[in-house]
Amino acid sequence: MKIKRRDFLKLTAMAGAAVAVNGYAQSEPEMNSLAPLGADRTSSPEIGEWKPTTCQGCTTWCPAEVFVQEGRAVKVRGNRYSKQNDGTVCPRGHLSLQQVYDPDRIKQPMKRTNPEKGRGVDPKFVPISWDEALNTIADKMMALREAEEPEKFCLMRGRYTYLRDIIYDVMPKVFGSPNNISHSSTCAEAEKFGAFYTEGYWDYRDYDISNSKYILIWGCDPVASNRMVPATIRRLGDALDRATVATVDPRLTTSAAKANEWLPLQPGTDGALALGIAHVLLSSGAWNKEFVGDFADGTNLFKVGATVDEASFIEKETNGVVRWWNLAVKDMTAAKAAEICGIPEDQIVRVAKGLGEAAPNVAVWMGPGAAMQARGAYSAMAVHALGGLLGSIDNEGGSLQTAKIPVNKLNADLLGKHQDELAKKHSKLEKIDQRGRLELPVIAKGKSGGGVSTNNAAKGILNKDPNEIKVLVGYMNNFPFSCNGTDLWEEALSSVPFTVHLTTNASEFTVFADIVLPCTVNMYERYGFVKTKANRYATCTLLQPVVKPFWDVIDDESAFPFLISEKLKDRGFSNLYDCLVEMYSDPETGAKATTPEEFTLFALKYYTHPLWDGKKDTHGDKINGWSEMLEKGMWNSGAYKYKSHWGGKFATTTKKFEFYSETLKKALAGHAEKHNVDVDTVMEKSNYTARGELAFVPHYEPPLRHGSEQEYPFVFIDYKSRLNREGRSQNSPWYYEFKHVDPGDVGHQDSLRIHPTDAKKLGISNGDKVKITSMGGSGECVARVWEGVRPGTVSKAYGQGHWAYGRTATDDFMKSATKGVNNNTIIPWELERLSGSNARNGGHAAVRIEKI
């Protein structure tokens, strides 16, 4: 992000004013990274040190470095050794400084003294010692063991490092609970669904835009979010000089503003547009024959409305292209797609022909906007199938999987060794999110109930189904703010008898907690590691404590389970302690941990050991020992090899790229058999319209709308700001100061973008206060009259509207007064049931707008 001199002067003036008002310069100068060093000192690099760590402001997870002077973090950049982000970071990395030095951080353990729970209810927290806090938690957990109901313990995970295994897997399973609930389905599980049931890859993709001749960005803004931000910022300008860029999104994103084509489709109609493009590619003969194959006699039989004999086509790397045509594509002409999605027919044809001409060097970049919909699984498949038609899957300039990152895994045998009979039995009971039920297949990776449905956990908790949750531990999460249907989460959390929140800052989740434990800030104060990829390289990158924690805080994923294991051992249950110290001994010395600090370090060394012990070829950076790993802070793989999965190596049922998904057919049939029904019944219960063979191919599903067009005439569009650090930057003054970096947004306000034609009809002018209402809830924000949003839709950045956070994010914490409105209050509760995902896009959130 380039900052103009005028903006920089405003920023420094604002920081100085904050110091003057709050007195930090006099009382706590070390808490302000911008505070002057003193008259006899300088900020020159000679008296500082760059220390490696990792930015977790989004799931790009960039290797980073922090410049530290006299114990203070003062500047951020990318890790100089990184091939993933070229040694750069985006604005999120710089915003992190205001998180570690946030004066509103939780500074010591606290306990609730008001038994009443609910929004607007003062918990009346009082400070307590660590010993009291841990003893209280251990007593509550032991009560469950003694009552032989350990399944009533629940661990809820938000963002994580890969030390997550300790708190997320080992602790609940050894204790005896099945209820480890991840936040993953709030992110992009429906997006992964599209890739898995076509190419057998359940993960985010890498995109080789350095070699693309056509980049089709669909439902995301890669320079702002979607998992390879710095690499894209660096490359998009060059790509525009060499390639055609088209963007499919109802709002004018940064990428769309730079693109050659903007396709502002009607929300939720992504599947129709994708099939319309596929129809043009097939009927014009523009599919990639090296990957897909061709008709036996070379004559193109893909004609409008015509059924084609499957035997007439000889496929190479794919399965079922003709059957897909017959079932879903043959009648979806560009003209029909145009009627459904609101994009001109000639533009659909032009984009399709451009893609065909550029193939196979085409990146069809699928984001959550195309998938995180109530019926988004098939939209995701349809968009990803275009890459298959173009031969760009696993190919130069296209979408790629990832190189292997050879780290150690959780030792499942050791875990099982330390489970007693109660734990073995109860850890296999049904989970609180009800995944795998008839109406909620969650067929992640081909298995019924194989994924997670985070947002459905609220219903499970509230209804005590399949069991009551009596002890709930959450870390790095804030589900009553980050999941749509916020009122349901507030009610559910109010019903839990005992809740623990491990967090850096008080938030909406914290308000429902009985014990609050202060934690380290990722990137600055803790150890951990993450695995990521971008720009053809996979990386393992470390988080390290580059500064000493200011408060008496702990690492949530490692120190907390170790400390609890000690308390449980004192009470006669030593299984967890024994498991942890045996599983995570120091790989260099064999030493067993005696403190939480030792335990954390040993665990980190255990997982990353293969990368730095020098015994095996890691097919990447050669690192000689643990000290060098700490010094560099990361490991790079070799460059990903194109066509790694061609030749029958895709992880699908047919080992090929599947237009007709035998993999999905098998998964749906397995789920149906589990419940003694047929697949059509599964589709009906999952809110899908497809019946028969259509359920096994990418196809168009009409949007599922909450609210009539007459009462709620507009469609609400949620998007992620390039300044959102996983939704945790709203207490940072810089977030509001520089909010104008998002197209159409305005600093220091919660902006609702509305098209001028719609604003005129409603008598709304730019800057007017407006009320937005859906079937889920309502709130107030400020109108931003702007051409960069499709008529009939309104858009707003996720993140504002906190009713419980810090002094910057919340208008009045004690009164639950907000600055703006939370998008997830507006978006009604809903799920994408095949994947378990939150449904936050795709037009199901219908709203009305009223001038206040």
mmCIF file of N, CA and C in Angstrom, residues 101-199:
data_model
loop_
_atom_site.group_PDB
_atom_site.id
_atom_site.type_symbol
_atom_site.label_atom_id
_atom_site.label_comp_id
_atom_site.label_asym_id
_atom_site.label_seq_id
_atom_site.Cartn_x
_atom_site.Cartn_y
_atom_site.Cartn_z
ATOM 1 N N TYR A 101 0.352 -3.802 20.202
ATOM 2 C CA TYR A 101 0.436 -2.677 21.136
ATOM 3 C C TYR A 101 -0.942 -2.090 21.448
ATOM 4 N N ASP A 102 -1.967 -2.899 21.283
ATOM 5 C CA ASP A 102 -3.334 -2.467 21.585
ATOM 6 C C ASP A 102 -3.493 -2.306 23.098
ATOM 7 N N PRO A 103 -3.810 -1.111 23.577
ATOM 8 C CA PRO A 103 -3.969 -0.922 25.030
ATOM 9 C C PRO A 103 -5.179 -1.642 25.610
ATOM 10 N N ASP A 104 -6.074 -2.139 24.741
ATOM 11 C CA ASP A 104 -7.270 -2.823 25.225
ATOM 12 C C ASP A 104 -7.099 -4.340 25.327
ATOM 13 N N ARG A 105 -5.896 -4.828 25.190
ATOM 14 C CA ARG A 105 -5.670 -6.268 25.310
ATOM 15 C C ARG A 105 -6.014 -6.780 26.712
ATOM 16 N N ILE A 106 -6.388 -8.059 26.788
ATOM 17 C CA ILE A 106 -6.586 -8.716 28.075
ATOM 18 C C ILE A 106 -5.211 -8.932 28.699
ATOM 19 N N LYS A 107 -5.070 -8.509 29.939
ATOM 20 C CA LYS A 107 -3.736 -8.472 30.558
ATOM 21 C C LYS A 107 -3.537 -9.510 31.660
ATOM 22 N N GLN A 108 -4.624 -10.108 32.150
ATOM 23 C CA GLN A 108 -4.507 -11.106 33.204
ATOM 24 C C GLN A 108 -5.774 -11.952 33.219
ATOM 25 N N PRO A 109 -5.727 -13.137 33.834
ATOM 26 C CA PRO A 109 -6.929 -13.973 33.901
ATOM 27 C C PRO A 109 -8.071 -13.250 34.626
ATOM 28 N N MET A 110 -9.279 -13.539 34.209
ATOM 29 C CA MET A 110 -10.465 -12.937 34.823
ATOM 30 C C MET A 110 -11.540 -14.000 34.974
ATOM 31 N N LYS A 111 -12.430 -13.766 35.945
ATOM 32 C CA LYS A 111 -13.569 -14.656 36.100
ATOM 33 C C LYS A 111 -14.851 -13.843 36.163
ATOM 34 N N ARG A 112 -15.911 -14.458 35.746
ATOM 35 C CA ARG A 112 -17.236 -13.840 35.744
ATOM 36 C C ARG A 112 -17.811 -13.907 37.154
ATOM 37 N N THR A 113 -18.451 -12.816 37.572
ATOM 38 C CA THR A 113 -19.131 -12.830 38.875
ATOM 39 C C THR A 113 -20.637 -12.620 38.725
ATOM 40 N N ASN A 114 -21.097 -12.350 37.502
ATOM 41 C CA ASN A 114 -22.530 -12.210 37.258
ATOM 42 C C ASN A 114 -23.000 -13.465 36.535
ATOM 43 N N PRO A 115 -23.841 -14.300 37.151
ATOM 44 C CA PRO A 115 -24.264 -15.559 36.529
ATOM 45 C C PRO A 115 -25.155 -15.360 35.303
ATOM 46 N N GLU A 116 -25.786 -14.198 35.204
ATOM 47 C CA GLU A 116 -26.638 -13.944 34.041
ATOM 48 C C GLU A 116 -25.769 -13.736 32.810
ATOM 49 N N LYS A 117 -26.222 -14.282 31.667
ATOM 50 C CA LYS A 117 -25.474 -14.143 30.425
ATOM 51 C C LYS A 117 -26.388 -13.620 29.313
ATOM 52 N N GLY A 118 -25.812 -12.812 28.437
ATOM 53 C CA GLY A 118 -26.561 -12.303 27.304
ATOM 54 C C GLY A 118 -25.952 -11.031 26.773
ATOM 55 N N ARG A 119 -26.374 -10.643 25.611
ATOM 56 C CA ARG A 119 -25.891 -9.402 25.004
ATOM 57 C C ARG A 119 -26.333 -8.219 25.867
ATOM 58 N N GLY A 120 -25.401 -7.360 26.172
ATOM 59 C CA GLY A 120 -25.707 -6.193 26.982
ATOM 60 C C GLY A 120 -25.652 -6.448 28.470
ATOM 61 N N VAL A 121 -25.370 -7.706 28.866
ATOM 62 C CA VAL A 121 -25.271 -8.050 30.290
ATOM 63 C C VAL A 121 -23.822 -7.907 30.732
ATOM 64 N N ASP A 122 -23.577 -7.128 31.770
ATOM 65 C CA ASP A 122 -22.221 -6.941 32.289
ATOM 66 C C ASP A 122 -21.760 -8.227 32.982
ATOM 67 N N PRO A 123 -20.707 -8.885 32.486
ATOM 68 C CA PRO A 123 -20.224 -10.110 33.150
ATOM 69 C C PRO A 123 -19.655 -9.856 34.544
ATOM 70 N N LYS A 124 -19.317 -8.588 34.827
ATOM 71 C CA LYS A 124 -18.691 -8.206 36.096
ATOM 72 C C LYS A 124 -17.439 -9.058 36.355
ATOM 73 N N PHE A 125 -16.551 -9.015 35.370
ATOM 74 C CA PHE A 125 -15.295 -9.748 35.489
ATOM 75 C C PHE A 125 -14.440 -9.160 36.598
ATOM 76 N N VAL A 126 -13.742 -10.053 37.297
ATOM 77 C CA VAL A 126 -12.756 -9.622 38.297
ATOM 78 C C VAL A 126 -11.458 -10.374 38.026
ATOM 79 N N PRO A 127 -10.314 -9.749 38.278
ATOM 80 C CA PRO A 127 -9.036 -10.425 38.049
ATOM 81 C C PRO A 127 -8.814 -11.552 39.038
ATOM 82 N N ILE A 128 -8.192 -12.628 38.546
ATOM 83 C CA ILE A 128 -7.838 -13.752 39.400
ATOM 84 C C ILE A 128 -6.433 -14.224 39.021
ATOM 85 N N SER A 129 -5.872 -15.099 39.814
ATOM 86 C CA SER A 129 -4.547 -15.648 39.527
ATOM 87 C C SER A 129 -4.658 -16.752 38.486
ATOM 88 N N TRP A 130 -3.535 -17.070 37.863
ATOM 89 C CA TRP A 130 -3.495 -18.188 36.930
ATOM 90 C C TRP A 130 -3.848 -19.490 37.646
ATOM 91 N N ASP A 131 -3.385 -19.634 38.832
ATOM 92 C CA ASP A 131 -3.649 -20.862 39.571
ATOM 93 C C ASP A 131 -5.138 -21.055 39.800
ATOM 94 N N GLU A 132 -5.815 -19.991 40.224
ATOM 95 C CA GLU A 132 -7.262 -20.092 40.440
ATOM 96 C C GLU A 132 -7.989 -20.391 39.137
ATOM 97 N N ALA A 133 -7.571 -19.735 38.067
ATOM 98 C CA ALA A 133 -8.229 -19.948 36.781
ATOM 99 C C ALA A 133 -8.079 -21.399 36.321
ATOM 100 N N LEU A 134 -6.868 -21.920 36.360
ATOM 101 C CA LEU A 134 -6.613 -23.280 35.891
ATOM 102 C C LEU A 134 -7.255 -24.316 36.800
ATOM 103 N N ASN A 135 -7.241 -24.071 38.094
ATOM 104 C CA ASN A 135 -7.900 -25.003 39.022
ATOM 105 C C ASN A 135 -9.404 -25.055 38.769
ATOM 106 N N THR A 136 -9.997 -23.908 38.516
ATOM 107 C CA THR A 136 -11.440 -23.864 38.252
ATOM 108 C C THR A 136 -11.784 -24.654 36.999
ATOM 109 N N ILE A 137 -10.990 -24.467 35.943
ATOM 110 C CA ILE A 137 -11.235 -25.185 34.685
ATOM 111 C C ILE A 137 -11.047 -26.682 34.892
ATOM 112 N N ALA A 138 -9.964 -27.066 35.556
ATOM 113 C CA ALA A 138 -9.686 -28.493 35.783
ATOM 114 C C ALA A 138 -10.793 -29.149 36.612
ATOM 115 N N ASP A 139 -11.310 -28.432 37.598
ATOM 116 C CA ASP A 139 -12.398 -28.983 38.407
ATOM 117 C C ASP A 139 -13.638 -29.245 37.549
ATOM 118 N N LYS A 140 -13.970 -28.312 36.674
ATOM 119 C CA LYS A 140 -15.136 -28.477 35.807
ATOM 120 C C LYS A 140 -14.943 -29.655 34.850
ATOM 121 N N MET A 141 -13.729 -29.792 34.326
ATOM 122 C CA MET A 141 -13.463 -30.900 33.409
ATOM 123 C C MET A 141 -13.489 -32.248 34.144
ATOM 124 N N MET A 142 -12.904 -32.295 35.314
ATOM 125 C CA MET A 142 -12.896 -33.547 36.070
ATOM 126 C C MET A 142 -14.297 -33.965 36.481
ATOM 127 N N ALA A 143 -15.163 -33.012 36.710
ATOM 128 C CA ALA A 143 -16.549 -33.351 37.055
ATOM 129 C C ALA A 143 -17.207 -34.122 35.904
ATOM 130 N N LEU A 144 -16.860 -33.779 34.670
ATOM 131 C CA LEU A 144 -17.398 -34.502 33.517
ATOM 132 C C LEU A 144 -16.839 -35.922 33.457
ATOM 133 N N ARG A 145 -15.551 -36.057 33.719
ATOM 134 C CA ARG A 145 -14.953 -37.398 33.722
ATOM 135 C C ARG A 145 -15.581 -38.271 34.809
ATOM 136 N N GLU A 146 -15.759 -37.709 35.988
ATOM 137 C CA GLU A 146 -16.305 -38.480 37.108
ATOM 138 C C GLU A 146 -17.754 -38.880 36.851
ATOM 139 N N ALA A 147 -18.472 -38.053 36.086
ATOM 140 C CA ALA A 147 -19.863 -38.376 35.742
ATOM 141 C C ALA A 147 -19.948 -39.247 34.488
ATOM 142 N N GLU A 148 -18.788 -39.624 33.933
ATOM 143 C CA GLU A 148 -18.687 -40.428 32.717
ATOM 144 C C GLU A 148 -19.418 -39.774 31.547
ATOM 145 N N GLU A 149 -19.234 -38.452 31.419
ATOM 146 C CA GLU A 149 -19.813 -37.707 30.305
ATOM 147 C C GLU A 149 -18.789 -36.729 29.717
ATOM 148 N N PRO A 150 -17.595 -37.212 29.351
ATOM 149 C CA PRO A 150 -16.585 -36.303 28.807
ATOM 150 C C PRO A 150 -16.983 -35.687 27.476
ATOM 151 N N GLU A 151 -17.965 -36.286 26.780
ATOM 152 C CA GLU A 151 -18.427 -35.718 25.510
ATOM 153 C C GLU A 151 -19.090 -34.353 25.694
ATOM 154 N N LYS A 152 -19.384 -33.978 26.933
ATOM 155 C CA LYS A 152 -20.001 -32.679 27.193
ATOM 156 C C LYS A 152 -18.963 -31.568 27.333
ATOM 157 N N PHE A 153 -17.707 -31.921 27.039
ATOM 158 C CA PHE A 153 -16.633 -30.932 26.880
ATOM 159 C C PHE A 153 -16.516 -30.617 25.391
ATOM 160 N N CYS A 154 -16.358 -29.340 25.055
ATOM 161 C CA CYS A 154 -16.260 -28.926 23.656
ATOM 162 C C CYS A 154 -15.114 -27.938 23.491
ATOM 163 N N LEU A 155 -14.300 -28.148 22.469
ATOM 164 C CA LEU A 155 -13.206 -27.242 22.116
ATOM 165 C C LEU A 155 -13.531 -26.605 20.778
ATOM 166 N N MET A 156 -13.599 -25.274 20.743
ATOM 167 C CA MET A 156 -13.893 -24.550 19.509
ATOM 168 C C MET A 156 -12.684 -23.752 19.059
ATOM 169 N N ARG A 157 -12.254 -24.019 17.845
ATOM 170 C CA ARG A 157 -11.035 -23.427 17.300
ATOM 171 C C ARG A 157 -11.355 -22.379 16.254
ATOM 172 N N GLY A 158 -10.660 -21.246 16.354
ATOM 173 C CA GLY A 158 -10.714 -20.261 15.290
ATOM 174 C C GLY A 158 -9.476 -20.379 14.430
ATOM 175 N N ARG A 159 -8.886 -19.231 14.050
ATOM 176 C CA ARG A 159 -7.632 -19.271 13.303
ATOM 177 C C ARG A 159 -6.563 -19.965 14.129
ATOM 178 N N TYR A 160 -5.578 -20.557 13.479
ATOM 179 C CA TYR A 160 -4.666 -21.440 14.186
ATOM 180 C C TYR A 160 -3.272 -21.400 13.579
ATOM 181 N N THR A 161 -2.314 -21.977 14.285
ATOM 182 C CA THR A 161 -1.070 -22.428 13.690
ATOM 183 C C THR A 161 -1.160 -23.953 13.668
ATOM 184 N N TYR A 162 -0.163 -24.623 13.100
ATOM 185 C CA TYR A 162 -0.228 -26.081 13.045
ATOM 186 C C TYR A 162 0.219 -26.755 14.327
ATOM 187 N N LEU A 163 0.422 -25.982 15.381
ATOM 188 C CA LEU A 163 0.482 -26.570 16.717
ATOM 189 C C LEU A 163 -0.927 -26.853 17.234
ATOM 190 N N ARG A 164 -1.906 -26.590 16.393
ATOM 191 C CA ARG A 164 -3.312 -26.820 16.739
ATOM 192 C C ARG A 164 -3.575 -28.261 17.165
ATOM 193 N N ASP A 165 -2.798 -29.216 16.628
ATOM 194 C CA ASP A 165 -3.032 -30.625 16.966
ATOM 195 C C ASP A 165 -3.113 -30.842 18.467
ATOM 196 N N ILE A 166 -2.333 -30.063 19.223
ATOM 197 C CA ILE A 166 -2.209 -30.303 20.661
ATOM 198 C C ILE A 166 -3.517 -29.979 21.369
ATOM 199 N N ILE A 167 -4.048 -28.798 21.112
ATOM 200 C CA ILE A 167 -5.278 -28.385 21.793
ATOM 201 C C ILE A 167 -6.521 -28.927 21.102
ATOM 202 N N TYR A 168 -6.446 -29.107 19.791
ATOM 203 C CA TYR A 168 -7.639 -29.436 19.004
ATOM 204 C C TYR A 168 -7.873 -30.936 18.876
ATOM 205 N N ASP A 169 -6.794 -31.712 18.778
ATOM 206 C CA ASP A 169 -6.919 -33.158 18.625
ATOM 207 C C ASP A 169 -6.569 -33.917 19.904
ATOM 208 N N VAL A 170 -5.351 -33.712 20.393
ATOM 209 C CA VAL A 170 -4.888 -34.517 21.518
ATOM 210 C C VAL A 170 -5.738 -34.280 22.766
ATOM 211 N N MET A 171 -5.953 -33.019 23.129
ATOM 212 C CA MET A 171 -6.639 -32.733 24.391
ATOM 213 C C MET A 171 -8.058 -33.299 24.430
ATOM 214 N N PRO A 172 -8.933 -32.988 23.470
ATOM 215 C CA PRO A 172 -10.292 -33.537 23.582
ATOM 216 C C PRO A 172 -10.356 -35.053 23.427
ATOM 217 N N LYS A 173 -9.515 -35.628 22.560
ATOM 218 C CA LYS A 173 -9.608 -37.069 22.324
ATOM 219 C C LYS A 173 -9.095 -37.875 23.509
ATOM 220 N N VAL A 174 -7.999 -37.440 24.112
ATOM 221 C CA VAL A 174 -7.510 -38.138 25.301
ATOM 222 C C VAL A 174 -8.473 -37.927 26.469
ATOM 223 N N PHE A 175 -9.077 -36.756 26.528
ATOM 224 C CA PHE A 175 -10.059 -36.486 27.590
ATOM 225 C C PHE A 175 -11.314 -37.326 27.382
ATOM 226 N N GLY A 176 -11.699 -37.513 26.096
ATOM 227 C CA GLY A 176 -12.844 -38.362 25.814
ATOM 228 C C GLY A 176 -13.997 -37.675 25.116
ATOM 229 N N SER A 177 -13.727 -36.585 24.407
ATOM 230 C CA SER A 177 -14.805 -35.861 23.749
ATOM 231 C C SER A 177 -14.654 -35.883 22.227
ATOM 232 N N PRO A 178 -15.770 -36.033 21.507
ATOM 233 C CA PRO A 178 -15.730 -35.928 20.042
ATOM 234 C C PRO A 178 -15.817 -34.478 19.577
ATOM 235 N N ASN A 179 -16.057 -33.579 20.528
ATOM 236 C CA ASN A 179 -16.460 -32.228 20.151
ATOM 237 C C ASN A 179 -15.292 -31.248 20.037
ATOM 238 N N ASN A 180 -14.474 -31.485 18.998
ATOM 239 C CA ASN A 180 -13.517 -30.466 18.575
ATOM 240 C C ASN A 180 -14.083 -29.829 17.309
ATOM 241 N N ILE A 181 -14.460 -28.576 17.407
ATOM 242 C CA ILE A 181 -15.176 -27.894 16.325
ATOM 243 C C ILE A 181 -14.290 -26.788 15.740
ATOM 244 N N SER A 182 -13.963 -26.922 14.477
ATOM 245 C CA SER A 182 -13.125 -25.946 13.787
ATOM 246 C C SER A 182 -13.973 -24.823 13.211
ATOM 247 N N HIS A 183 -13.329 -23.697 12.929
ATOM 248 C CA HIS A 183 -13.988 -22.578 12.262
ATOM 249 C C HIS A 183 -13.995 -22.766 10.746
ATOM 250 N N SER A 184 -13.392 -23.850 10.225
ATOM 251 C CA SER A 184 -13.048 -23.954 8.807
ATOM 252 C C SER A 184 -14.214 -23.707 7.865
ATOM 253 N N SER A 185 -15.408 -24.130 8.240
ATOM 254 C CA SER A 185 -16.521 -23.981 7.307
ATOM 255 C C SER A 185 -17.020 -22.538 7.213
ATOM 256 N N THR A 186 -16.476 -21.638 8.029
ATOM 257 C CA THR A 186 -16.805 -20.216 7.849
ATOM 258 C C THR A 186 -15.950 -19.598 6.751
ATOM 259 N N CYS A 187 -14.912 -20.313 6.304
ATOM 260 C CA CYS A 187 -13.954 -19.755 5.340
ATOM 261 C C CYS A 187 -14.271 -20.155 3.909
ATOM 262 N N ALA A 188 -14.044 -21.420 3.548
ATOM 263 C CA ALA A 188 -14.134 -21.753 2.131
ATOM 264 C C ALA A 188 -14.318 -23.238 1.867
ATOM 265 N N GLU A 189 -15.021 -23.968 2.735
ATOM 266 C CA GLU A 189 -15.167 -25.394 2.489
ATOM 267 C C GLU A 189 -15.979 -25.675 1.228
ATOM 268 N N ALA A 190 -16.959 -24.829 0.919
ATOM 269 C CA ALA A 190 -17.717 -25.028 -0.320
ATOM 270 C C ALA A 190 -16.840 -24.786 -1.540
ATOM 271 N N GLU A 191 -15.900 -23.865 -1.407
ATOM 272 C CA GLU A 191 -14.936 -23.614 -2.479
ATOM 273 C C GLU A 191 -14.067 -24.862 -2.699
ATOM 274 N N LYS A 192 -13.605 -25.465 -1.606
ATOM 275 C CA LYS A 192 -12.798 -26.681 -1.709
ATOM 276 C C LYS A 192 -13.623 -27.831 -2.293
ATOM 277 N N PHE A 193 -14.919 -27.838 -2.009
ATOM 278 C CA PHE A 193 -15.822 -28.856 -2.548
ATOM 279 C C PHE A 193 -15.732 -28.888 -4.069
ATOM 280 N N GLY A 194 -15.738 -27.714 -4.689
ATOM 281 C CA GLY A 194 -15.694 -27.639 -6.149
ATOM 282 C C GLY A 194 -14.446 -28.241 -6.726
ATOM 283 N N ALA A 195 -13.299 -28.011 -6.070
ATOM 284 C CA ALA A 195 -12.040 -28.567 -6.550
ATOM 285 C C ALA A 195 -11.939 -30.061 -6.267
ATOM 286 N N PHE A 196 -12.454 -30.502 -5.112
ATOM 287 C CA PHE A 196 -12.310 -31.918 -4.750
ATOM 288 C C PHE A 196 -13.124 -32.821 -5.660
ATOM 289 N N TYR A 197 -14.366 -32.430 -5.940
ATOM 290 C CA TYR A 197 -15.232 -33.318 -6.712
ATOM 291 C C TYR A 197 -15.069 -33.149 -8.214
ATOM 292 N N THR A 198 -14.019 -32.457 -8.619
ATOM 293 C CA THR A 198 -13.608 -32.440 -10.018
ATOM 294 C C THR A 198 -12.181 -32.982 -10.161
ATOM 295 N N GLU A 199 -11.232 -32.438 -9.363
ATOM 296 C CA GLU A 199 -9.849 -32.902 -9.502
ATOM 297 C C GLU A 199 -9.304 -33.632 -8.278
#
